[in-house]
Amino acid sequence: MTSHEIRRHFLDFFQSKQHLIVASAPLVAKNDPTLMFNNSGMAQFKDFFLGNGTPPSKRVADTQKCLRVSGKHNDLEDVGFDTYHHTMFEMLGNWSFGDYFKKEAITWAWELLTEVYKLPKDRLYVSVFQGDAKDNVPFDQEAFDLWKPIVGEDRIIYGNKKDNFWEMGDTGPCGPCSEIHVDLRTPEEIAEKSGKELVNADHPQVVEIWNLVFMQFNRKADGSLEPLPARHVDTGMGFERLCMAIQNKRSNYDTDVFTGTINVIEEISGIAYTAGTGMTDVAMRVIADHIRAVSFAIADGLVPSNAKAGYVIRRILRRAIRYGYSYLNLTEPFMTKLVPTLATQFADVFPELTAQRDFVATVIREEEISFLRTLGTGLGRLDQIIGQLTTEGKTEIPGETVFELNDTFGFPADLTALIAREKRLTIDEAGFSKALQEQKARSRKDASSLAGDWIDVNETDRVEFVGYDQPEAYAQIVKYRKIQNKQGTQVQVVLDKTPFYAESGGQIGDTGTLELFAGSDQIGTLTVLDTKKENDLTIHIVQDVMGIDELLTEADSVYAVINTTRRGLTSSNHSATHLLHAALRDVLGTHVGQKGSYVGPDALRFDFSHFSKVTDEQLAEVERIVNEKIREDIKLDEKRNVPIGQAKELGATALFGEKYGDFVRVITFDPNYSVELCGGTHVPATGHIGLFKFTGEGSVSTGIRRVEAKTSKGAEALVNEQMAVVSELKELLKAPKDVVKAVQSLLDERTALQKQVEALQNEKVQQLKNQLLGKIEAVNHNGGPGHSRLVERVEVPNADALKQLAYDLKAKVDNLALVLGADINGKPQLAVMLPDSLIQDKKLNAGQVVKELAKNIKGGGGGQPFFATAGGTDLSGLDAALAQGKELLG
Ligand code: ATP
Ligand code: MG
């Protein structure tokens, strides 16, 4: 069975059990402050478990792209060394949201594995939760009773809290789970040792393939558990491991999920893959794994960068490049060459990669080029360090140094160790881990915020956003909680109805006020500092005030009002962003895709894929088109709850990496011009934007450009500022007809004057030279030809002129020894020139002489044996310096 068929059968099987098949959410987690990447199938459904939303169906199944490289689930360091943990993998899952429970979950899992996939029953083991006295949760008798008739008691393992109790986080839904493990060893191996003993013992052929989680509790902030009102099923099966089991291989990398990529790596490196544990095999597995994580992350909208999720992607990519560099001798970009194979392989599963194949390959190639350069620099720096240590007679590279190489050069510790070993040095591993731990602790501290339990005030099943249509609303408080973060204490408030737009899609959150009423009495007013989304919940972040608990619990209604001026300006910028996006595609081409944006009241910023600088002409053309569209005063056409298929038919610009659900909002300004999927707020007609002006263009990272612009009042202010500058200029220039021409002629005049000044100065130096020629004295050596001597204080405009003067005199006079001193803008300056006779016979050196003389002027200098200069700080010593010079050259 091919991997394609295996995936297909899973989805078909659950569809036949009335499950709705949905698309994978992007790898990058959206609107969830606790999660950087989606690391399990359930992540995109979290809200349904938390009761913050209604699922599209009570039964859902899918294949979800997962990434386990940070936070609670981090398998990165195992990848490549073992054969069944990946960074990115597909998790096949089926869910019940308050519908079926343990019975169906267990029987269907068994039916699929043994009847559809035909896995031999005697190779499967299952586990059930043994209970935990401390948490006061009992043994999972229900699961045990269901499994026993199917697998037999001797194939059931009792699991502890670590393996068999699943928790979403420190708080929230949780429950016992049942895992299914498979034993893929040879009959001989099995005869020697039972598979039961190897379950959960890190054996590469006895692995967990499926985890069935039964959510029935809610963990509260104080650590206690309470039963959930509705019980859910959440299952996750590792697709690549399933393929290994069905295709009867000993490693995930031997299945057709990976062999295509490994073949290409063999071709590029000229080295054969032998499925062993040697470093060339490890390197090939690392590369075959990491290219998936990196390619899909980029296709989902991430780019390698120095912060947050982008940094994680950069590190994964660099890890692969380094393994190729160190173990496969790949010193030229190679990861980029693997993208096409992957794109083809997944064309009908995850089309986002195929659609952006060239973009992804280019981003990876540029990143490779720059990291290979870094590796070069790091190697140079390491050579230096090793040289230094060796001369000091040391044999260990300090942990701090290893950390620094790692942190600032991106030069990995194990590479440092490898190179050190070649030079017979070791690295201080303990010191390195300590430095690393300290850094981790620092970043954890930065990120942490403490949230209290939600305090429920009023029951509600739905939170309604009314902010597209009205700036204020009467509402009720649903719940609130206090959070502690860097800003101190803040209070998060959830309302059943709100006009406040929560930050998302690049648009900032609304600010405003909540007026609290008890009956008809207003009992208080709270300032909303910001509005954010947490999963699908709109959270009003409110300033903490004295007695806020009483206010929030006593208020029976709230009048919620947004700051409409701020919202209006923001809407102008948002609509302008759509016009801009369309104009960029017009002018630059349809490869332009949105990669990020900021839409605030002050300005807008738009990041998009494009590989070269946008020229001034192109910017001017884009600006012209946008302003034309503004003047056309195109009416906003807003369609809510459009099925995604229909939206695509309308020609909506699809944004990969966005999770839209099944129904989307479509914003159109002229169906032939701009159609976008968007949840943001907009002006009723483009004329409201008033004016659009660019303020900047630049590069964000490889293949991504950024433009910045202002609209409306902001653009007006910008134009006014510029005009003020021009009128000031005009005034200064005495109101010329043509300012540019006037400035140009000023500049021309200035150049001409400069030339005149130079000529005059030259003339003066010439005169000075002629005067000096008359002051040359002859010094006779005893019994040999003498030399000429000139020691004078002169007047020159700068140090260059002094040097020029010395050289000119040397050209005129044979055997000249000279010392010239000058006052250059209040600073003493000396020049010393010596003839060969003094250098050779008397062993004099101009550099040493000038240093000696410079002591008089509290300065220093140097140069060549025949000519040297010095500057100083004490002008009063200049004559003494000259006197000493006369003696030295005597
Ligand atoms: P393991 O103990 O093997 O790391 P896990 O307990 O972390 O697995 P779960 O969180 O229960 O796994 O995830 C559900 C399923 O996803 C697992 O049964 C397994 O098949 C698969 N899986 C988990 N982590 C990975 C990974 N890093 N790479 C590939 N598949 C994985
Ligand atoms: Mg794990």
PDB file of N, CA, C and O and ligand atoms in Angstrom, residues 39-40 68 73 75 79 84-91 163 166 179-180 200 207-211 213 236-241 252, ligand 1:
ATOM      1  N   ASN A  39       1.423  21.481  17.098  1.00  0.00           N
ATOM      2  CA  ASN A  39       2.224  20.303  17.408  1.00  0.00           C
ATOM      3  C   ASN A  39       1.373  19.055  17.593  1.00  0.00           C
ATOM      4  O   ASN A  39       1.872  18.010  17.979  1.00  0.00           O
ATOM      5  N   SER A  40       0.097  19.183  17.331  1.00  0.00           N
ATOM      6  CA  SER A  40      -0.756  17.999  17.359  1.00  0.00           C
ATOM      7  C   SER A  40      -2.030  18.307  16.591  1.00  0.00           C
ATOM      8  O   SER A  40      -2.347  19.471  16.330  1.00  0.00           O
ATOM      9  N   ARG A  68       7.293  19.470  15.915  1.00  0.00           N
ATOM     10  CA  ARG A  68       7.657  19.327  17.335  1.00  0.00           C
ATOM     11  C   ARG A  68       9.108  19.726  17.539  1.00  0.00           C
ATOM     12  O   ARG A  68       9.998  18.893  17.619  1.00  0.00           O
ATOM     13  N   HIS A  73       6.640  19.882  23.421  1.00  0.00           N
ATOM     14  CA  HIS A  73       7.041  18.772  22.549  1.00  0.00           C
ATOM     15  C   HIS A  73       8.225  19.203  21.710  1.00  0.00           C
ATOM     16  O   HIS A  73       8.082  20.014  20.812  1.00  0.00           O
ATOM     17  N   ASP A  75      11.282  17.273  19.706  1.00  0.00           N
ATOM     18  CA  ASP A  75      11.969  16.030  19.344  1.00  0.00           C
ATOM     19  C   ASP A  75      13.211  16.288  18.498  1.00  0.00           C
ATOM     20  O   ASP A  75      13.851  15.356  18.029  1.00  0.00           O
ATOM     21  N   VAL A  79      15.959  13.645  16.037  1.00  0.00           N
ATOM     22  CA  VAL A  79      15.693  13.443  14.615  1.00  0.00           C
ATOM     23  C   VAL A  79      16.977  13.112  13.857  1.00  0.00           C
ATOM     24  O   VAL A  79      17.986  13.786  14.010  1.00  0.00           O
ATOM     25  N   TYR A  84      12.229   7.191  13.933  1.00  0.00           N
ATOM     26  CA  TYR A  84      10.769   7.336  14.004  1.00  0.00           C
ATOM     27  C   TYR A  84      10.278   8.626  14.665  1.00  0.00           C
ATOM     28  O   TYR A  84       9.098   8.775  14.918  1.00  0.00           O
ATOM     29  N   HIS A  85      11.193   9.574  14.943  1.00  0.00           N
ATOM     30  CA  HIS A  85      10.759  10.911  15.381  1.00  0.00           C
ATOM     31  C   HIS A  85      11.139  11.920  14.299  1.00  0.00           C
ATOM     32  O   HIS A  85      12.283  11.948  13.870  1.00  0.00           O
ATOM     33  N   HIS A  86      10.184  12.737  13.922  1.00  0.00           N
ATOM     34  CA  HIS A  86      10.452  13.768  12.922  1.00  0.00           C
ATOM     35  C   HIS A  86      10.235  15.139  13.525  1.00  0.00           C
ATOM     36  O   HIS A  86       9.598  15.277  14.570  1.00  0.00           O
ATOM     37  N   THR A  87      10.768  16.143  12.831  1.00  0.00           N
ATOM     38  CA  THR A  87      10.415  17.507  13.229  1.00  0.00           C
ATOM     39  C   THR A  87       8.990  17.753  12.740  1.00  0.00           C
ATOM     40  O   THR A  87       8.070  17.884  13.512  1.00  0.00           O
ATOM     41  N   MET A  88       8.826  17.683  11.406  1.00  0.00           N
ATOM     42  CA  MET A  88       7.470  17.808  10.877  1.00  0.00           C
ATOM     43  C   MET A  88       6.932  16.425  10.541  1.00  0.00           C
ATOM     44  O   MET A  88       7.637  15.624   9.937  1.00  0.00           O
ATOM     45  N   PHE A  89       5.736  16.142  10.975  1.00  0.00           N
ATOM     46  CA  PHE A  89       5.110  14.887  10.586  1.00  0.00           C
ATOM     47  C   PHE A  89       3.615  15.124  10.417  1.00  0.00           C
ATOM     48  O   PHE A  89       3.095  16.166  10.801  1.00  0.00           O
ATOM     49  N   GLU A  90       2.966  14.159   9.807  1.00  0.00           N
ATOM     50  CA  GLU A  90       1.526  14.265   9.647  1.00  0.00           C
ATOM     51  C   GLU A  90       0.859  13.480  10.758  1.00  0.00           C
ATOM     52  O   GLU A  90       1.245  12.344  11.028  1.00  0.00           O
ATOM     53  N   MET A  91      -0.098  14.101  11.396  1.00  0.00           N
ATOM     54  CA  MET A  91      -0.853  13.384  12.415  1.00  0.00           C
ATOM     55  C   MET A  91      -2.263  13.156  11.880  1.00  0.00           C
ATOM     56  O   MET A  91      -3.000  14.102  11.601  1.00  0.00           O
ATOM     57  N   ASP A 163       2.840   8.718  30.701  1.00  0.00           N
ATOM     58  CA  ASP A 163       2.547   8.177  29.374  1.00  0.00           C
ATOM     59  C   ASP A 163       1.065   8.186  29.033  1.00  0.00           C
ATOM     60  O   ASP A 163       0.693   8.232  27.855  1.00  0.00           O
ATOM     61  N   TRP A 166      -3.244  12.713  29.383  1.00  0.00           N
ATOM     62  CA  TRP A 166      -2.911  13.762  28.439  1.00  0.00           C
ATOM     63  C   TRP A 166      -3.431  15.116  28.933  1.00  0.00           C
ATOM     64  O   TRP A 166      -4.565  15.225  29.369  1.00  0.00           O
ATOM     65  N   GLU A 179      -2.897   4.098  24.289  1.00  0.00           N
ATOM     66  CA  GLU A 179      -2.007   4.147  23.132  1.00  0.00           C
ATOM     67  C   GLU A 179      -1.997   2.786  22.447  1.00  0.00           C
ATOM     68  O   GLU A 179      -2.172   1.758  23.091  1.00  0.00           O
ATOM     69  N   ILE A 180      -1.755   2.801  21.141  1.00  0.00           N
ATOM     70  CA  ILE A 180      -1.586   1.544  20.416  1.00  0.00           C
ATOM     71  C   ILE A 180      -0.147   1.485  19.927  1.00  0.00           C
ATOM     72  O   ILE A 180       0.343   2.443  19.319  1.00  0.00           O
ATOM     73  N   ASN A 200       7.194   1.311  25.151  1.00  0.00           N
ATOM     74  CA  ASN A 200       7.640   2.506  25.876  1.00  0.00           C
ATOM     75  C   ASN A 200       9.071   2.403  26.378  1.00  0.00           C
ATOM     76  O   ASN A 200       9.450   3.009  27.368  1.00  0.00           O
ATOM     77  N   VAL A 207       7.120   0.666  18.500  1.00  0.00           N
ATOM     78  CA  VAL A 207       6.806   2.096  18.653  1.00  0.00           C
ATOM     79  C   VAL A 207       5.307   2.354  18.790  1.00  0.00           C
ATOM     80  O   VAL A 207       4.472   1.569  18.333  1.00  0.00           O
ATOM     81  N   GLU A 208       5.048   3.483  19.430  1.00  0.00           N
ATOM     82  CA  GLU A 208       3.660   3.933  19.548  1.00  0.00           C
ATOM     83  C   GLU A 208       3.213   4.452  18.189  1.00  0.00           C
ATOM     84  O   GLU A 208       3.927   5.238  17.561  1.00  0.00           O
ATOM     85  N   ILE A 209       2.040   4.004  17.720  1.00  0.00           N
ATOM     86  CA  ILE A 209       1.558   4.610  16.480  1.00  0.00           C
ATOM     87  C   ILE A 209       0.327   5.489  16.681  1.00  0.00           C
ATOM     88  O   ILE A 209       0.124   6.447  15.978  1.00  0.00           O
ATOM     89  N   TRP A 210      -0.501   5.157  17.664  1.00  0.00           N
ATOM     90  CA  TRP A 210      -1.765   5.897  17.752  1.00  0.00           C
ATOM     91  C   TRP A 210      -2.059   6.178  19.216  1.00  0.00           C
ATOM     92  O   TRP A 210      -1.874   5.297  20.066  1.00  0.00           O
ATOM     93  N   ASN A 211      -2.506   7.365  19.464  1.00  0.00           N
ATOM     94  CA  ASN A 211      -2.876   7.737  20.825  1.00  0.00           C
ATOM     95  C   ASN A 211      -4.342   8.169  20.837  1.00  0.00           C
ATOM     96  O   ASN A 211      -4.727   9.067  20.093  1.00  0.00           O
ATOM     97  N   VAL A 213      -7.095   9.836  23.013  1.00  0.00           N
ATOM     98  CA  VAL A 213      -7.243  10.612  24.245  1.00  0.00           C
ATOM     99  C   VAL A 213      -8.730  10.790  24.543  1.00  0.00           C
ATOM    100  O   VAL A 213      -9.518  11.127  23.658  1.00  0.00           O
ATOM    101  N   GLY A 236      -4.664  10.794  17.724  1.00  0.00           N
ATOM    102  CA  GLY A 236      -3.582  11.206  16.836  1.00  0.00           C
ATOM    103  C   GLY A 236      -2.732  10.017  16.469  1.00  0.00           C
ATOM    104  O   GLY A 236      -2.254   9.291  17.339  1.00  0.00           O
ATOM    105  N   MET A 237      -2.596   9.812  15.164  1.00  0.00           N
ATOM    106  CA  MET A 237      -1.788   8.688  14.698  1.00  0.00           C
ATOM    107  C   MET A 237      -0.670   9.220  13.813  1.00  0.00           C
ATOM    108  O   MET A 237      -0.910   9.985  12.876  1.00  0.00           O
ATOM    109  N   GLY A 238       0.571   8.827  14.126  1.00  0.00           N
ATOM    110  CA  GLY A 238       1.709   9.263  13.315  1.00  0.00           C
ATOM    111  C   GLY A 238       1.665   8.590  11.956  1.00  0.00           C
ATOM    112  O   GLY A 238       1.804   7.375  11.843  1.00  0.00           O
ATOM    113  N   PHE A 239       1.465   9.409  10.919  1.00  0.00           N
ATOM    114  CA  PHE A 239       1.290   8.872   9.564  1.00  0.00           C
ATOM    115  C   PHE A 239       2.533   8.119   9.076  1.00  0.00           C
ATOM    116  O   PHE A 239       2.447   7.017   8.533  1.00  0.00           O
ATOM    117  N   GLU A 240       3.716   8.709   9.317  1.00  0.00           N
ATOM    118  CA  GLU A 240       4.947   8.082   8.801  1.00  0.00           C
ATOM    119  C   GLU A 240       5.211   6.756   9.502  1.00  0.00           C
ATOM    120  O   GLU A 240       5.680   5.796   8.895  1.00  0.00           O
ATOM    121  N   ARG A 241       4.885   6.689  10.812  1.00  0.00           N
ATOM    122  CA  ARG A 241       5.078   5.431  11.545  1.00  0.00           C
ATOM    123  C   ARG A 241       4.081   4.381  11.058  1.00  0.00           C
ATOM    124  O   ARG A 241       4.420   3.203  10.935  1.00  0.00           O
ATOM    125  N   ASN A 252      11.065   4.683   9.432  1.00  0.00           N
ATOM    126  CA  ASN A 252      10.185   5.587   8.673  1.00  0.00           C
ATOM    127  C   ASN A 252      10.846   6.010   7.366  1.00  0.00           C
ATOM    128  O   ASN A 252      10.176   6.256   6.370  1.00  0.00           O
TER     129      ASN A 252
HETATM  130  P1  ATP B   1       6.623   9.339  21.453  1.00  0.00           P
HETATM  131  O1  ATP B   1       6.561   8.912  22.876  1.00  0.00           O
HETATM  132  O2  ATP B   1       6.927   8.260  20.493  1.00  0.00           O
HETATM  133  O3  ATP B   1       7.475  10.552  21.256  1.00  0.00           O
HETATM  134  P2  ATP B   1       4.289  10.904  21.882  1.00  0.00           P
HETATM  135  O4  ATP B   1       3.770  10.324  23.131  1.00  0.00           O
HETATM  136  O5  ATP B   1       5.065  12.153  21.943  1.00  0.00           O
HETATM  137  O6  ATP B   1       5.139   9.793  21.079  1.00  0.00           O
HETATM  138  P3  ATP B   1       1.679  11.785  21.000  1.00  0.00           P
HETATM  139  O7  ATP B   1       1.883  13.169  21.494  1.00  0.00           O
HETATM  140  O8  ATP B   1       0.716  10.928  21.690  1.00  0.00           O
HETATM  141  O9  ATP B   1       3.075  11.045  20.837  1.00  0.00           O
HETATM  142  O10 ATP B   1       1.290  11.906  19.436  1.00  0.00           O
HETATM  143  C1  ATP B   1       0.434  10.994  18.766  1.00  0.00           C
HETATM  144  C2  ATP B   1       1.142  10.203  17.700  1.00  0.00           C
HETATM  145  O11 ATP B   1       1.939  11.014  16.861  1.00  0.00           O
HETATM  146  C3  ATP B   1       2.126   9.207  18.263  1.00  0.00           C
HETATM  147  O12 ATP B   1       1.469   8.011  18.568  1.00  0.00           O
HETATM  148  C4  ATP B   1       3.093   8.997  17.119  1.00  0.00           C
HETATM  149  O13 ATP B   1       2.636   8.020  16.213  1.00  0.00           O
HETATM  150  C5  ATP B   1       3.102  10.332  16.425  1.00  0.00           C
HETATM  151  N1  ATP B   1       4.283  11.133  16.775  1.00  0.00           N
HETATM  152  C6  ATP B   1       4.530  11.802  17.906  1.00  0.00           C
HETATM  153  N2  ATP B   1       5.679  12.481  17.853  1.00  0.00           N
HETATM  154  C7  ATP B   1       6.180  12.250  16.618  1.00  0.00           C
HETATM  155  C8  ATP B   1       7.333  12.696  15.941  1.00  0.00           C
HETATM  156  N3  ATP B   1       8.208  13.526  16.504  1.00  0.00           N
HETATM  157  N4  ATP B   1       7.518  12.263  14.676  1.00  0.00           N
HETATM  158  C9  ATP B   1       6.652  11.423  14.087  1.00  0.00           C
HETATM  159  N5  ATP B   1       5.544  10.978  14.665  1.00  0.00           N
HETATM  160  C10 ATP B   1       5.290  11.378  15.932  1.00  0.00           C
END
